[in-house]
Amino acid sequence: MRLMLAKSFLEEHGHKTLSAATADEALAILTGSEAVDALFVDIILNGDAQAGIELAKRAVELKPRLKVVYSTGLSVTDGMKALFVPGSAVLEKPYTVDQLLTNLSDHFEASLHRERRRPLTSERE
């Protein structure tokens, strides 16, 4: 239910959203032609305590510039944070849709600011 509300709210604010029921579906979307800028993923997927973390790692391998925002009802420990994709953000449940939008916006603004300061490399030339 929370995901449907988040999806609806993001779409109302001009974001295009794609949904996947499984990690495999998410990876298939990421390997498709669809442009994807962010992955919003619950840490626990289908009862697996680290499936969301693993999905995010695989997703960033496919799309290195992908922004990751984790969602969790768990208390986030330093040990857990060490498993996260570098530069990712965490939104702890319960959260409001306003918090989701703010978190995503802040995450993108910080990321864009870092990219502007990053020197050009031969990959970009």
GROMACS .gro file of C-alpha atoms in nm:
model
  125
    1MET     CA    1   0.000   0.000   0.000
    2ARG     CA    2   0.279   0.244   0.093
    3LEU     CA    3   0.453   0.175  -0.239
    4MET     CA    4   0.136   0.253  -0.436
    5LEU     CA    5   0.097   0.582  -0.246
    6ALA     CA    6   0.461   0.672  -0.304
    7LYS     CA    7   0.434   0.586  -0.675
    8SER     CA    8   0.118   0.793  -0.714
    9PHE     CA    9   0.264   1.088  -0.524
   10LEU     CA   10   0.587   1.088  -0.726
   11GLU     CA   11   0.391   1.074  -1.052
   12GLU     CA   12   0.172   1.366  -0.937
   13HIS     CA   13   0.495   1.563  -0.890
   14GLY     CA   14   0.620   1.497  -1.241
   15HIS     CA   15   0.830   1.185  -1.192
   16LYS     CA   16   0.792   0.883  -1.416
   17THR     CA   17   0.795   0.564  -1.211
   18LEU     CA   18   0.846   0.199  -1.298
   19SER     CA   19   0.764  -0.085  -1.061
   20ALA     CA   20   0.900  -0.435  -1.026
   21ALA     CA   21   0.765  -0.717  -0.812
   22THR     CA   22   1.099  -0.900  -0.793
   23ALA     CA   23   1.470  -0.824  -0.809
   24ASP     CA   24   1.488  -1.003  -1.144
   25GLU     CA   25   1.212  -0.780  -1.284
   26ALA     CA   26   1.396  -0.471  -1.159
   27LEU     CA   27   1.720  -0.583  -1.322
   28ALA     CA   28   1.534  -0.653  -1.647
   29ILE     CA   29   1.399  -0.297  -1.643
   30LEU     CA   30   1.747  -0.161  -1.579
   31THR     CA   31   1.895  -0.355  -1.870
   32GLY     CA   32   1.615  -0.241  -2.102
   33SER     CA   33   1.606   0.076  -2.305
   34GLU     CA   34   1.414   0.269  -2.039
   35ALA     CA   35   1.614   0.554  -1.882
   36VAL     CA   36   1.627   0.507  -1.505
   37ASP     CA   37   1.778   0.768  -1.272
   38ALA     CA   38   1.699   0.626  -0.929
   39LEU     CA   39   1.625   0.301  -0.752
   40PHE     CA   40   1.393   0.318  -0.451
   41VAL     CA   41   1.421  -0.020  -0.284
   42ASP     CA   42   1.322  -0.180   0.043
   43ILE     CA   43   1.615  -0.349   0.214
   44ILE     CA   44   1.406  -0.661   0.282
   45LEU     CA   45   1.255  -0.817  -0.030
   46ASN     CA   46   1.040  -1.130  -0.016
   47GLY     CA   47   1.158  -1.204   0.338
   48ASP     CA   48   1.529  -1.192   0.245
   49ALA     CA   49   1.700  -0.955   0.488
   50GLN     CA   50   1.959  -0.834   0.237
   51ALA     CA   51   1.792  -0.880  -0.101
   52GLY     CA   52   1.738  -0.505  -0.147
   53ILE     CA   53   2.102  -0.433  -0.069
   54GLU     CA   54   2.214  -0.695  -0.320
   55LEU     CA   55   1.972  -0.565  -0.582
   56ALA     CA   56   2.110  -0.213  -0.540
   57LYS     CA   57   2.469  -0.337  -0.583
   58ARG     CA   58   2.379  -0.525  -0.901
   59ALA     CA   59   2.178  -0.230  -1.030
   60VAL     CA   60   2.468   0.011  -0.983
   61GLU     CA   61   2.699  -0.233  -1.162
   62LEU     CA   62   2.461  -0.206  -1.460
   63LYS     CA   63   2.409   0.170  -1.429
   64PRO     CA   64   2.696   0.331  -1.235
   65ARG     CA   65   2.525   0.674  -1.215
   66LEU     CA   66   2.207   0.527  -1.067
   67LYS     CA   67   2.099   0.697  -0.745
   68VAL     CA   68   1.985   0.456  -0.471
   69VAL     CA   69   1.742   0.529  -0.190
   70TYR     CA   70   1.681   0.242   0.053
   71SER     CA   71   1.364   0.206   0.257
   72THR     CA   72   1.353   0.009   0.580
   73GLY     CA   73   1.156  -0.049   0.894
   74LEU     CA   74   1.474  -0.172   1.063
   75SER     CA   75   1.702   0.032   1.280
   76VAL     CA   76   1.995   0.112   1.051
   77THR     CA   77   2.330   0.023   1.208
   78ASP     CA   78   2.680   0.122   1.100
   79GLY     CA   79   2.734  -0.241   0.999
   80MET     CA   80   2.432  -0.224   0.771
   81LYS     CA   81   2.540   0.110   0.626
   82ALA     CA   82   2.874  -0.046   0.533
   83LEU     CA   83   2.684  -0.278   0.296
   84PHE     CA   84   2.504   0.006   0.116
   85VAL     CA   85   2.600   0.139  -0.224
   86PRO     CA   86   2.830   0.440  -0.171
   87GLY     CA   87   2.643   0.769  -0.192
   88SER     CA   88   2.305   0.610  -0.128
   89ALA     CA   89   2.038   0.744   0.105
   90VAL     CA   90   1.810   0.573   0.359
   91LEU     CA   91   1.448   0.649   0.435
   92GLU     CA   92   1.329   0.484   0.755
   93LYS     CA   93   0.969   0.367   0.793
   94PRO     CA   94   0.723   0.495   0.869
   95TYR     CA   95   0.777   0.783   0.630
   96THR     CA   96   0.540   1.023   0.464
   97VAL     CA   97   0.522   1.077   0.091
   98ASP     CA   98   0.648   1.432   0.154
   99GLN     CA   99   0.957   1.285   0.324
  100LEU     CA  100   1.009   1.056   0.024
  101LEU     CA  101   0.992   1.344  -0.223
  102THR     CA  102   1.221   1.561  -0.009
  103ASN     CA  103   1.468   1.275   0.035
  104LEU     CA  104   1.483   1.203  -0.338
  105SER     CA  105   1.513   1.572  -0.424
  106ASP     CA  106   1.791   1.628  -0.168
  107HIS     CA  107   1.971   1.314  -0.286
  108PHE     CA  108   1.963   1.429  -0.649
  109GLU     CA  109   2.069   1.785  -0.568
  110ALA     CA  110   2.366   1.663  -0.362
  111SER     CA  111   2.460   1.421  -0.636
  112LEU     CA  112   2.438   1.686  -0.908
  113HIS     CA  113   2.651   1.920  -0.699
  114ARG     CA  114   2.919   1.650  -0.659
  115GLU     CA  115   2.913   1.572  -1.032
  116ARG     CA  116   2.961   1.939  -1.123
  117ARG     CA  117   3.276   1.951  -0.911
  118ARG     CA  118   3.414   1.624  -1.044
  119PRO     CA  119   3.692   1.675  -1.300
  120LEU     CA  120   3.637   1.547  -1.651
  121THR     CA  121   3.786   1.209  -1.730
  122SER     CA  122   3.867   1.036  -2.055
  123GLU     CA  123   3.538   0.842  -2.029
  124ARG     CA  124   3.344   1.164  -2.079
  125GLU     CA  125   3.548   1.290  -2.372
   0.00000   0.00000   0.00000
